[in-house]
PDB file of C-alpha atoms in Angstrom:
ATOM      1  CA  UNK A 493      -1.155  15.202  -0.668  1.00 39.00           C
ATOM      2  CA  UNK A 494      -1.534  11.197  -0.087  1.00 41.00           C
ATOM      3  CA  UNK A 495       1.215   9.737   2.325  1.00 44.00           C
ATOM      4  CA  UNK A 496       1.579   6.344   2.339  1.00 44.00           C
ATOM      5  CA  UNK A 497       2.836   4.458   5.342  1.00 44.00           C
ATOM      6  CA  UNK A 498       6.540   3.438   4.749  1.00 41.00           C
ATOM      7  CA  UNK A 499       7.359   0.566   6.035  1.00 41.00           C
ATOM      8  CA  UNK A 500      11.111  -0.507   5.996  1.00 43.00           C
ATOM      9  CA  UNK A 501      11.503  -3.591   3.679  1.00 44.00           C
ATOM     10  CA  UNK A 502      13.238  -4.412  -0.100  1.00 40.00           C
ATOM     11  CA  UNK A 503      10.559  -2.814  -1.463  1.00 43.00           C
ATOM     12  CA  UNK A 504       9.688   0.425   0.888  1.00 42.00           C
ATOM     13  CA  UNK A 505      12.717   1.971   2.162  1.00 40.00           C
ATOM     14  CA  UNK A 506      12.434   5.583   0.752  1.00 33.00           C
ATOM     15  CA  UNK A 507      11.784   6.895   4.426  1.00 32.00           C
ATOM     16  CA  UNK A 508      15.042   7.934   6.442  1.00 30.00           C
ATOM     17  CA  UNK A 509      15.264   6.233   9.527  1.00 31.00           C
ATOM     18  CA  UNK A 510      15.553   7.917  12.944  1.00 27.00           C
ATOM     19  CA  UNK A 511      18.753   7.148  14.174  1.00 27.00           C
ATOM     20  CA  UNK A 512      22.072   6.109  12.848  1.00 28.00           C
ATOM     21  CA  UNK A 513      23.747   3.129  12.354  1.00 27.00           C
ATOM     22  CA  UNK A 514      26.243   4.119  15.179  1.00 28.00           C
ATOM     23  CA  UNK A 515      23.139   3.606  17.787  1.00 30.00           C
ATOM     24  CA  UNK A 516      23.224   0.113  18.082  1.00 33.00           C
ATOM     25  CA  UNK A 517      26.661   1.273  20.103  1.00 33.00           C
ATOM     26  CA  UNK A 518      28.782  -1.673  18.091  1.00 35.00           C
ATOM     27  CA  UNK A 519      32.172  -3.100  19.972  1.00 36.00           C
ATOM     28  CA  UNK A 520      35.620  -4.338  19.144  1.00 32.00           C
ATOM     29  CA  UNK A 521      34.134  -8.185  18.493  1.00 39.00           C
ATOM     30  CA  UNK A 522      31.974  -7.243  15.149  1.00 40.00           C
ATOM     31  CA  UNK A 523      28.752  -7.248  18.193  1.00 44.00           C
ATOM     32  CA  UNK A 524      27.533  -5.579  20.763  1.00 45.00           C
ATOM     33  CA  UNK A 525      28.005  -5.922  24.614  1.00 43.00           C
ATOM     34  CA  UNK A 526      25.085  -8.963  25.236  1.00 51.00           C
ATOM     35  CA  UNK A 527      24.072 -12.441  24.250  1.00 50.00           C
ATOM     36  CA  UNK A 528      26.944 -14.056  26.333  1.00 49.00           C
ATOM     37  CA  UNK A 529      28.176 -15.990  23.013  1.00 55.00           C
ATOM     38  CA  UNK A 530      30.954 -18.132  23.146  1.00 65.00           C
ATOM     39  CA  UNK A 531      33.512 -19.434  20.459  1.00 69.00           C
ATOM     40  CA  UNK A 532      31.203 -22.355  18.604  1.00 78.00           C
ATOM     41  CA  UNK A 533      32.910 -25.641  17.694  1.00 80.00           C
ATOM     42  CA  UNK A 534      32.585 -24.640  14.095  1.00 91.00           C
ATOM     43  CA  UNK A 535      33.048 -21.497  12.983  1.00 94.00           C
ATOM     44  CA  UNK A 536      30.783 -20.267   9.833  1.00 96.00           C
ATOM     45  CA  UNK A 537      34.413 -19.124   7.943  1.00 95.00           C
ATOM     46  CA  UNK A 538      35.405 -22.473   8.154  1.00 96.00           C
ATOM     47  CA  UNK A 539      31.970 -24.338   6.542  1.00 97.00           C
ATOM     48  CA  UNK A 540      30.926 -24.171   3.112  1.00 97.00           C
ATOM     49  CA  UNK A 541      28.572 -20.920   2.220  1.00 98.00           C
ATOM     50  CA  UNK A 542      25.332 -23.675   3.119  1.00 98.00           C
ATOM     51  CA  UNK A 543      27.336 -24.448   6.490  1.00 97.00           C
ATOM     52  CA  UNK A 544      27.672 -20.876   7.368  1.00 98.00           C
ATOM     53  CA  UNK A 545      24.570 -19.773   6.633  1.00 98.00           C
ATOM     54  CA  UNK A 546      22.946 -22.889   8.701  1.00 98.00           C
ATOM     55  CA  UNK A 547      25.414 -21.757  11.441  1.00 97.00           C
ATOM     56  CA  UNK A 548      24.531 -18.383  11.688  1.00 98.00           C
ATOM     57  CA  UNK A 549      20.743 -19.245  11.857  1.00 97.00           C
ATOM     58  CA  UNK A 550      22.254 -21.673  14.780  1.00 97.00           C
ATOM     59  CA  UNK A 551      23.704 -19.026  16.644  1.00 97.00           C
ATOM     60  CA  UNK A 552      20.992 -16.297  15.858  1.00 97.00           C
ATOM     61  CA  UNK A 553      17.870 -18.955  17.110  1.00 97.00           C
ATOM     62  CA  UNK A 554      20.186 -19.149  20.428  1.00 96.00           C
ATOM     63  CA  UNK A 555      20.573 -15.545  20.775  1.00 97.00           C
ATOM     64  CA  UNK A 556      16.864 -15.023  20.222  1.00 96.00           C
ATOM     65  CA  UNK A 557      17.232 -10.990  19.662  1.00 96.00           C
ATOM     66  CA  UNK A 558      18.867  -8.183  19.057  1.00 96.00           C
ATOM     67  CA  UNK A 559      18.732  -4.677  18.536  1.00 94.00           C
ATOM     68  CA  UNK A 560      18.750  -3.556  14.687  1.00 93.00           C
ATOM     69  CA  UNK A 561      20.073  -0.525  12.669  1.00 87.00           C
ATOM     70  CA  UNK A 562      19.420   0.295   8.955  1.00 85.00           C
ATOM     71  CA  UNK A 563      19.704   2.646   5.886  1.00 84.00           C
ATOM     72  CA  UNK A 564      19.867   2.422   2.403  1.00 80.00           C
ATOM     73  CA  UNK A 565      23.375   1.902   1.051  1.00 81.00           C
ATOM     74  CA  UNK A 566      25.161   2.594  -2.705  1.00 71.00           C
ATOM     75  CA  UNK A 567      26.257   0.139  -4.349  1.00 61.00           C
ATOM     76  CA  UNK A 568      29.196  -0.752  -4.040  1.00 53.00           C
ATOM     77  CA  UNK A 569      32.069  -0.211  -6.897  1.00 44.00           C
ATOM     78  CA  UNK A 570      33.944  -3.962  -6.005  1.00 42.00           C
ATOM     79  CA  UNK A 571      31.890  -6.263  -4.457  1.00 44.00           C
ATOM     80  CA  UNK A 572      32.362  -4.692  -0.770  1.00 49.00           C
ATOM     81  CA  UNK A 573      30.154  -3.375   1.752  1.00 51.00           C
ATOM     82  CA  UNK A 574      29.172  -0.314  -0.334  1.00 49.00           C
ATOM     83  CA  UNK A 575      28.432   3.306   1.315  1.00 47.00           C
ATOM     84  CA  UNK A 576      26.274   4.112   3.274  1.00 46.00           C
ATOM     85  CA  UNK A 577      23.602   7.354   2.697  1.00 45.00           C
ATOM     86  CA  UNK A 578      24.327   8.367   6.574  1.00 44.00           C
ATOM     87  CA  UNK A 579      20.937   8.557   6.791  1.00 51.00           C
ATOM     88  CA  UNK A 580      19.834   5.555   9.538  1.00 56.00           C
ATOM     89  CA  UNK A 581      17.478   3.730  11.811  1.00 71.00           C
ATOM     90  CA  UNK A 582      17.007   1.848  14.721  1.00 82.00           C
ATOM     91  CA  UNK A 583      14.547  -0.747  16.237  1.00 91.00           C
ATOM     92  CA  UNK A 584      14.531  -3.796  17.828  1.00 94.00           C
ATOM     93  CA  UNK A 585      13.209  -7.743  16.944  1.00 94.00           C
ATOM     94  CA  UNK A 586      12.635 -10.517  19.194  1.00 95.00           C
ATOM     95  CA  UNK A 587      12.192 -13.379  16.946  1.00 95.00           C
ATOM     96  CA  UNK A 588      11.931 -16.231  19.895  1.00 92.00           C
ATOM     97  CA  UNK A 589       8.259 -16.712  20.867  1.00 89.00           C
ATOM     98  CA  UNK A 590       6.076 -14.262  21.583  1.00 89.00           C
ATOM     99  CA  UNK A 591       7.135 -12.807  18.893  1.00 92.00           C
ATOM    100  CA  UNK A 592       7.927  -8.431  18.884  1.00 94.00           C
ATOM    101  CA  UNK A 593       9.238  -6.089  16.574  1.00 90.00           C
ATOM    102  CA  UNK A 594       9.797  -2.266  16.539  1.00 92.00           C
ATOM    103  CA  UNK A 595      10.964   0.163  14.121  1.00 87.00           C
ATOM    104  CA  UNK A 596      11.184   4.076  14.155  1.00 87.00           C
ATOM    105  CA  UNK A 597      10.896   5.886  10.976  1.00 73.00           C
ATOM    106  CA  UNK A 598      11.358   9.313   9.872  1.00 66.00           C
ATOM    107  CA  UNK A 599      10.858   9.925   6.277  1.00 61.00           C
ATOM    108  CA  UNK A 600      11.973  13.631   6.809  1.00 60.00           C
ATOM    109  CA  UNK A 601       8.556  15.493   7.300  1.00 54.00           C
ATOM    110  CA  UNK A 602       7.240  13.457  10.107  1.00 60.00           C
ATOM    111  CA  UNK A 603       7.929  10.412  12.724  1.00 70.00           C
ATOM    112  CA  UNK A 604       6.418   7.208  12.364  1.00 79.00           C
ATOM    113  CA  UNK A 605       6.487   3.767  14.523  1.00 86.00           C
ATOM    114  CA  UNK A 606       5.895   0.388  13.986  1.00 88.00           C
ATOM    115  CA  UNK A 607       5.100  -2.125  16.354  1.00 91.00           C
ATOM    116  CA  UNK A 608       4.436  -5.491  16.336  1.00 92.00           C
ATOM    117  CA  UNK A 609       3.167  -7.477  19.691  1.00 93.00           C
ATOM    118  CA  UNK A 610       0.864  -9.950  20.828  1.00 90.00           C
ATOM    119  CA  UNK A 611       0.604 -10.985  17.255  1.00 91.00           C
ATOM    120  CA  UNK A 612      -1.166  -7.347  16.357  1.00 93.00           C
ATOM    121  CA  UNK A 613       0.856  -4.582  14.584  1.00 93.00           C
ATOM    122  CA  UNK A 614      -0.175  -0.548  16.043  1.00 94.00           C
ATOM    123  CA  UNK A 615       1.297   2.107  14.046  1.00 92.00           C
ATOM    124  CA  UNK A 616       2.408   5.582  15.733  1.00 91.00           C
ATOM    125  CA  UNK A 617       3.311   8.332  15.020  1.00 86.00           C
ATOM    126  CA  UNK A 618       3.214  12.355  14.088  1.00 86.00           C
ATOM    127  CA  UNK A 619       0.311  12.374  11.718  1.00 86.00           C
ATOM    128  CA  UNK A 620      -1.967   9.686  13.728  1.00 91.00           C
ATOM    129  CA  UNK A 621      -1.012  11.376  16.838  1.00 91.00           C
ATOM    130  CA  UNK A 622      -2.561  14.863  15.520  1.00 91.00           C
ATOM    131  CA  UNK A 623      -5.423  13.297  14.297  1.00 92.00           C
ATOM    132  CA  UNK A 624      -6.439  10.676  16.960  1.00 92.00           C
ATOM    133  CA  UNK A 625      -8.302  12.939  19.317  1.00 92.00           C
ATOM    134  CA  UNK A 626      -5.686  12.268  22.042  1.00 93.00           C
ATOM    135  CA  UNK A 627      -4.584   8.779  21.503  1.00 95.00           C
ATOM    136  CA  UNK A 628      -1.703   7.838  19.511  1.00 94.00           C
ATOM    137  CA  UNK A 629      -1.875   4.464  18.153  1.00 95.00           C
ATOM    138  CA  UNK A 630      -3.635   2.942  15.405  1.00 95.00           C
ATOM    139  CA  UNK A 631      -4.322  -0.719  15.884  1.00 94.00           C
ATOM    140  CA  UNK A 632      -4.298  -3.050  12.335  1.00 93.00           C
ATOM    141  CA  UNK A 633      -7.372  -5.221  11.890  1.00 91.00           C
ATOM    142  CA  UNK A 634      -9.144  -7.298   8.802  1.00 90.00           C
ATOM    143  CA  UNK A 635     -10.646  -3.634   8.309  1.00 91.00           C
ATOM    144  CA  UNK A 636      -7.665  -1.245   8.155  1.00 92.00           C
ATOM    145  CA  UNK A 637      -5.926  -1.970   5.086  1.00 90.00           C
ATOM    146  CA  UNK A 638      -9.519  -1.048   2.996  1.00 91.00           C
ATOM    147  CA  UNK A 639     -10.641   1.812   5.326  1.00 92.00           C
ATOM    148  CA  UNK A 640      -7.231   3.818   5.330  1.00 90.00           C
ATOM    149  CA  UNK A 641      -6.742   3.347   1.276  1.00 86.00           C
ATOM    150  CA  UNK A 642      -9.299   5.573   1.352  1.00 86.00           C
ATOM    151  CA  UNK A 643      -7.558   8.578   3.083  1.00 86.00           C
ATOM    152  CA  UNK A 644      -4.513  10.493   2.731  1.00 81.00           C
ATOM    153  CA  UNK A 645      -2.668   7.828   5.005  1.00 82.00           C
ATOM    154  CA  UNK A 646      -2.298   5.016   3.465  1.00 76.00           C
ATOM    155  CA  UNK A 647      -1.054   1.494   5.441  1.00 85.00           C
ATOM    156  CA  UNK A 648       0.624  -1.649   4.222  1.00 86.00           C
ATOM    157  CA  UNK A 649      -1.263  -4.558   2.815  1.00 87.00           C
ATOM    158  CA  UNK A 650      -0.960  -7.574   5.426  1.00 88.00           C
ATOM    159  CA  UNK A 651       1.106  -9.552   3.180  1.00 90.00           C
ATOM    160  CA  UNK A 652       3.705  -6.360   2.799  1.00 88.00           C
ATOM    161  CA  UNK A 653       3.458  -6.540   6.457  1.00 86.00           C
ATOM    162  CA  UNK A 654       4.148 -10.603   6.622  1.00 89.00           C
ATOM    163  CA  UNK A 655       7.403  -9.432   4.601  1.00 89.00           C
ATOM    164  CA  UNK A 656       8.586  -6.548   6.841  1.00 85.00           C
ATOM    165  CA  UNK A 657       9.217  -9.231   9.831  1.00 88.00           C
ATOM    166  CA  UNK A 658      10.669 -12.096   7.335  1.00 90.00           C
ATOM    167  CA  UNK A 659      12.675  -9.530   6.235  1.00 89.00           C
ATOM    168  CA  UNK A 660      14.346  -8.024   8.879  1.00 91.00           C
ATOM    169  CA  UNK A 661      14.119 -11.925  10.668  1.00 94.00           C
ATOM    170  CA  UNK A 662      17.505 -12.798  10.966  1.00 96.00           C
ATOM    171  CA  UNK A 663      16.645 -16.569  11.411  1.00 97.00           C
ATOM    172  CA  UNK A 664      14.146 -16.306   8.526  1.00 96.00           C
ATOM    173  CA  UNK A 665      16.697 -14.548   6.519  1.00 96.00           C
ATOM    174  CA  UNK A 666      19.634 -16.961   6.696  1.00 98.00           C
ATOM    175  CA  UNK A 667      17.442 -20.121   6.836  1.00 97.00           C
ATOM    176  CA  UNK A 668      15.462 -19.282   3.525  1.00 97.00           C
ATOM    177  CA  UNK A 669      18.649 -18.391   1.640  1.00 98.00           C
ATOM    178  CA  UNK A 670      20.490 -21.609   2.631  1.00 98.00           C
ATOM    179  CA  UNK A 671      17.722 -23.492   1.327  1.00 97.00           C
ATOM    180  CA  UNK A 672      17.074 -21.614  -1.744  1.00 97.00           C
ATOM    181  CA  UNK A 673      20.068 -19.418  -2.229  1.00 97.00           C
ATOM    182  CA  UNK A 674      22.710 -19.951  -4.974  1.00 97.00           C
ATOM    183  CA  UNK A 675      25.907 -19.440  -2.643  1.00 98.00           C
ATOM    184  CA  UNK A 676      29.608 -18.106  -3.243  1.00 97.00           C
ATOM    185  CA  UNK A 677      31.486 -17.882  -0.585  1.00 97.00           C
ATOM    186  CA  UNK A 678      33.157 -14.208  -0.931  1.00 96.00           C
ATOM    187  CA  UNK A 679      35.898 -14.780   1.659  1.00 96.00           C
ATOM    188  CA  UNK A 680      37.097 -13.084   5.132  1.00 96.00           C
ATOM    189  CA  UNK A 681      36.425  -9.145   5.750  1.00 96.00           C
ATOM    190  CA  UNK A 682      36.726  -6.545   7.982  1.00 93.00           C
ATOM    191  CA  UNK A 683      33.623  -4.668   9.359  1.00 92.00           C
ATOM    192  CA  UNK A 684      33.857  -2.579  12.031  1.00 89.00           C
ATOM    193  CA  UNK A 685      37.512  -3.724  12.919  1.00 93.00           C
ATOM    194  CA  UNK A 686      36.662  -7.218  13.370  1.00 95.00           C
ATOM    195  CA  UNK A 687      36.994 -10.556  10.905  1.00 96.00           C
ATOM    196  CA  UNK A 688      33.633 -11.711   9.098  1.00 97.00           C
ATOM    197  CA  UNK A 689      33.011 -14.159   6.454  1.00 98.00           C
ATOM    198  CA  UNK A 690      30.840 -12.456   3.803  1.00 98.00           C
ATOM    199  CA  UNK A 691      28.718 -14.870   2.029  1.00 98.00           C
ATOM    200  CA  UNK A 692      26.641 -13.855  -0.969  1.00 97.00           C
ATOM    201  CA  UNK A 693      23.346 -15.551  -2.189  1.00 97.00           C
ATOM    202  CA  UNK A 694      21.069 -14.648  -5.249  1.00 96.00           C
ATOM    203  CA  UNK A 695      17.855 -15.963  -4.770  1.00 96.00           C
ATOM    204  CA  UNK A 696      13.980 -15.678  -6.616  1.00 96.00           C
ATOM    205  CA  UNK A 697      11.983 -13.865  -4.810  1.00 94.00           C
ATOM    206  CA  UNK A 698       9.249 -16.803  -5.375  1.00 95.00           C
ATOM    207  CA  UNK A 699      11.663 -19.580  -3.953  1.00 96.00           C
ATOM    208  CA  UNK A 700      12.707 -17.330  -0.716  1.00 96.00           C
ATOM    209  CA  UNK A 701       9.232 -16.948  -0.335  1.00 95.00           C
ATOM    210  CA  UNK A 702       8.283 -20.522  -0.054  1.00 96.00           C
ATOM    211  CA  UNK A 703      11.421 -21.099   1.945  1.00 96.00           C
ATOM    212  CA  UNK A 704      10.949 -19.132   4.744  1.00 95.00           C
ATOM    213  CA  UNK A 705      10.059 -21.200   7.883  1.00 93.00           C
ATOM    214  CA  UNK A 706       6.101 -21.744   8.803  1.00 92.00           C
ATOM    215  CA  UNK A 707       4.773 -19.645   5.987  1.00 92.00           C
ATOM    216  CA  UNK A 708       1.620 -21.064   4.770  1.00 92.00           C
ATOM    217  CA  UNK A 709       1.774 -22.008   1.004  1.00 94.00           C
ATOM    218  CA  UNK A 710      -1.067 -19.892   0.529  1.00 93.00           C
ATOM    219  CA  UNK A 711       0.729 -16.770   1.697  1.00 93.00           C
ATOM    220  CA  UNK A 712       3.835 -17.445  -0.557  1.00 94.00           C
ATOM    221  CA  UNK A 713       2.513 -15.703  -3.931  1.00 93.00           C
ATOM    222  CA  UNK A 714       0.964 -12.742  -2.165  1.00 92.00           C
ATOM    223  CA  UNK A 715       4.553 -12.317   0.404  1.00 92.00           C
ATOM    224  CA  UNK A 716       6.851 -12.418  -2.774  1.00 92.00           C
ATOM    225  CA  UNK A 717       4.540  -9.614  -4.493  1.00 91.00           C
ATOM    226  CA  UNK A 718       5.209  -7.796  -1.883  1.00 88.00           C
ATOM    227  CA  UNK A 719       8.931  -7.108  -2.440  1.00 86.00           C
ATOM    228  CA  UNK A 720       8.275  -6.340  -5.798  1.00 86.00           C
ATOM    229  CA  UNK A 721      11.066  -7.394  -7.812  1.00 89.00           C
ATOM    230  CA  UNK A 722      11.500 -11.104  -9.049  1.00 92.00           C
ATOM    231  CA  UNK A 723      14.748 -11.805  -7.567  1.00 93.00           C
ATOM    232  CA  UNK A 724      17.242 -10.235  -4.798  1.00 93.00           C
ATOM    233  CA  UNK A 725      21.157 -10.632  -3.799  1.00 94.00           C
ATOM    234  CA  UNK A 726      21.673 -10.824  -0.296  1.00 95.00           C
ATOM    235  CA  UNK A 727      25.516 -10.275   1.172  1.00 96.00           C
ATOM    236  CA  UNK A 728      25.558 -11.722   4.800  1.00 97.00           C
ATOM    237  CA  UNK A 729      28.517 -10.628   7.144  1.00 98.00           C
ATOM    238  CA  UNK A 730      28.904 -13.476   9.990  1.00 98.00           C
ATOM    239  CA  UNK A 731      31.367 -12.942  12.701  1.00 97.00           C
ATOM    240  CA  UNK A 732      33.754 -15.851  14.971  1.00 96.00           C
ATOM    241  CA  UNK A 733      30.605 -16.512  16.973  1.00 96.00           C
ATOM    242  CA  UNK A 734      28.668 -17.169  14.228  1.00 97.00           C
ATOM    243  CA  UNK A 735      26.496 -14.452  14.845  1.00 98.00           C
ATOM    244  CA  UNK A 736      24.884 -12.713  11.588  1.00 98.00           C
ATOM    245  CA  UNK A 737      26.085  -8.912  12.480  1.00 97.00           C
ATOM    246  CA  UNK A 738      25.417  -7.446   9.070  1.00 96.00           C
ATOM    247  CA  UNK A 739      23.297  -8.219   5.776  1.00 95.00           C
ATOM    248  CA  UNK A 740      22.960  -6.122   2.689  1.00 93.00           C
ATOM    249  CA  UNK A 741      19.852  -6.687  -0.107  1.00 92.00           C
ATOM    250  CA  UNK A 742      20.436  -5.363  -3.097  1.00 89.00           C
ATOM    251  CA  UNK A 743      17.858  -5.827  -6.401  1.00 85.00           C
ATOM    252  CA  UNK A 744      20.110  -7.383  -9.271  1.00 84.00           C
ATOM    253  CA  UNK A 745      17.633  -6.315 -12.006  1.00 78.00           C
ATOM    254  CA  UNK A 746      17.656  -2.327 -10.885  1.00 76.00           C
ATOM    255  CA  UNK A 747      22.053  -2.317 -10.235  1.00 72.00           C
ATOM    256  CA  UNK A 748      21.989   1.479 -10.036  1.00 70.00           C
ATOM    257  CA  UNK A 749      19.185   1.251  -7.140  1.00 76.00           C
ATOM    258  CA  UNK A 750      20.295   1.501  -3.265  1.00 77.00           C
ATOM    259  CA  UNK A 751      20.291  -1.564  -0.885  1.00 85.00           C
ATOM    260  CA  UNK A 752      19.170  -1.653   2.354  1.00 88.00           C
ATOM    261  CA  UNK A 753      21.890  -2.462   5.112  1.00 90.00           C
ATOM    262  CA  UNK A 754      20.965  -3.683   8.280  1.00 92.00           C
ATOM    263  CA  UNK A 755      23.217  -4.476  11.065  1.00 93.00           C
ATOM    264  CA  UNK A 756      22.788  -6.273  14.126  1.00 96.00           C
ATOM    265  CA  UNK A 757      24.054  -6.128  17.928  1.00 95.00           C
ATOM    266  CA  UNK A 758      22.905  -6.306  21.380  1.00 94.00           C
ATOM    267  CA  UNK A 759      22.479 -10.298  21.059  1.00 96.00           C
ATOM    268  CA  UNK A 760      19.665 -11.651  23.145  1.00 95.00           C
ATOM    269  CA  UNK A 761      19.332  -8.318  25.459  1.00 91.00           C
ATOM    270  CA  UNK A 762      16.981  -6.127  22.774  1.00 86.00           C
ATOM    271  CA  UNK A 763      14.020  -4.524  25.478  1.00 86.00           C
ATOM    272  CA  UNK A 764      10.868  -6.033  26.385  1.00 86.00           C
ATOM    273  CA  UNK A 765       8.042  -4.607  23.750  1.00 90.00           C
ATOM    274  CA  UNK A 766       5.077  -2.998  25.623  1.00 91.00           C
ATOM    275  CA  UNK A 767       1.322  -3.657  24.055  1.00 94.00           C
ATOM    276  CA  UNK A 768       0.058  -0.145  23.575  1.00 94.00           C
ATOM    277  CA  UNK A 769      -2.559   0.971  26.623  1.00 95.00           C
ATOM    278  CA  UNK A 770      -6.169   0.395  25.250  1.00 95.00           C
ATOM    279  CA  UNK A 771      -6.915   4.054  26.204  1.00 96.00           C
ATOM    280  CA  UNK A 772      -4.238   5.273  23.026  1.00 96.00           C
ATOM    281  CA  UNK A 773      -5.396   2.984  20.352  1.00 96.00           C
ATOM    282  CA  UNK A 774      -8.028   3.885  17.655  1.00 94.00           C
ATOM    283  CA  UNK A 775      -9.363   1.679  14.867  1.00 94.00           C
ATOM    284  CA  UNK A 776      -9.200   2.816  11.305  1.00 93.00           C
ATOM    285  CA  UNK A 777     -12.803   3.846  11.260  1.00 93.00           C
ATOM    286  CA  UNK A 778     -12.332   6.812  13.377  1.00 93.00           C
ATOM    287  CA  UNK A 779      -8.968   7.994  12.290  1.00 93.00           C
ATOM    288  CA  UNK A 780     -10.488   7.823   8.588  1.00 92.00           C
ATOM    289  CA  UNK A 781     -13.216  10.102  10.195  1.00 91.00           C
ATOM    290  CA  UNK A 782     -10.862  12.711  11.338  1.00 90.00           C
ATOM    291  CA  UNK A 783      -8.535  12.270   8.775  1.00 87.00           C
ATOM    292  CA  UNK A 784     -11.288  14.164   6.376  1.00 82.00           C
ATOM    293  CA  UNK A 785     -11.847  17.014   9.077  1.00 67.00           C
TER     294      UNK A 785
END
């Protein structure tokens, strides 16, 4: 049976993620313990839904990471945070410079891992660790999108892989939907026992695309294909610090589908990411190889 790689965007989320939303250990403020934020002079509930959104990419750039949780979510009957499936994920993002991301999947057969670091992304996991003669990374190059179609372990194209990290890029995120979003201001809400403004934007996937910050215009076409649907609704919870500590994206054209809910806490305190030692990484070329034995 072919397995394809599932990587955790708008367009990929089938997998179950490996732990729940409760992980990211949330507290009383609509955060998490870290990022030493204080009160801003303007608060996002206060701005228009532009304002807020500028605010929150503000406070996010400041905070410069965070840890992350997600799962797919139903949606909702009123306009309100929906349900969620209880099934849930962790990871991690530092968007400041160098740049790292991490995400743990388990799509309910097998573990997988994604990591991005030193501008490379390694994937992990069950099936490449049984079939990598001992090591347990595969390193992405120019050569392993090609080479692994090929086998029963298929891996994301690099411009699904360009949309993985806007997507979950909280900065990215809020700054490409202020510029491109049509905003309503949905009003003040409670999630997890603290006051948020919720702001809602419906954007084309095309104009997100070309509004996300240092994306080459030659990328654009290629990064919006990759969520495969033409436009998206995002809902955007943003607490008193300004601090974006929950967005939902939901796909307007398929209503009955399930968003994806991500949540984040642990402000400017997510853990350093590690390059993966040489001696576990393998190239596509020889996992194809054992793949077939």
């Amino acid at each position: 049976m072919r397995t394809t790689w599932r990587i955790t965007t708008a367009a990929t989320l089938s997998a179950l993620l490996v732990a729940g939303l409760s992980a990211c250990g949330r507290s009383s403020d609509g955060g998490s313990s870290g990022g030493g934020s204080t009160a801003p002079e303007k608060k996002a509930a206060d701005l228009d839904p532009k304002g807020a959104l500028e605010a929150a990419a503000t406070a996010m750039t400041q905070a410069g990471s965070s840890s992350m949780a997600t799962s797919t979510v139903a949606p909702p009957a009123g306009g309100g945070t929906g349900s969620s499936s209880g099934q849930g994920g962790s990871g991690s993002y530092s968007w400041k410079s160098p740049e790292a991301f991490q995400m743990s999947v388990n799509n309910g057969s097998r573990a997988e891992i994604t990591l991005y670091v030193d501008g490379t992304m390694y994937f992990g996991g069950d099936k490449i660790s049984s079939h990598g003669s001992g090591k347990k990374w595969l390193k992405y190059d120019s050569t392993t999108y090609p080479t692994m179609k090929k086998t029963d372990l298929s891996v994301p194209s690099p411009a699904a892989m360009t949309e993985m990290r806007a997507f979950y890029n909280p900065v990215a995120q809020l700054t490409a939907n202020a510029k491109a979003g049509r905003l309503t201001k949905v009003g003040k809400e409670t999630v997890g026992g603290a006051e948020m403004v919720h702001i809602q934007s419906s954007i084309q996937t095309d104009a997100w695309a070309a509004a996300l910050p240092g994306l080459p215009a030659a990328q654009q076409n290629e990064v919006a294909g990759a969520m495969h649907q033409k436009s998206a609704t995002y809902d955007f919870w943003i607490d008193e610090q300004n601090r974006l500590v929950q967005v939902r994206v939901s796909d307007p054209g398929l209503p009955y589908k399930p968003g994806i809910q991500t949540t984040y806490s642990a402000y400017g305190t997510a853990p350093k990411i590690a390059t993966p030692p040489a001696s576990e990484v393998l190239g596509a070329a020889e996992l194809s190889k054992n793949l077939q034995h």
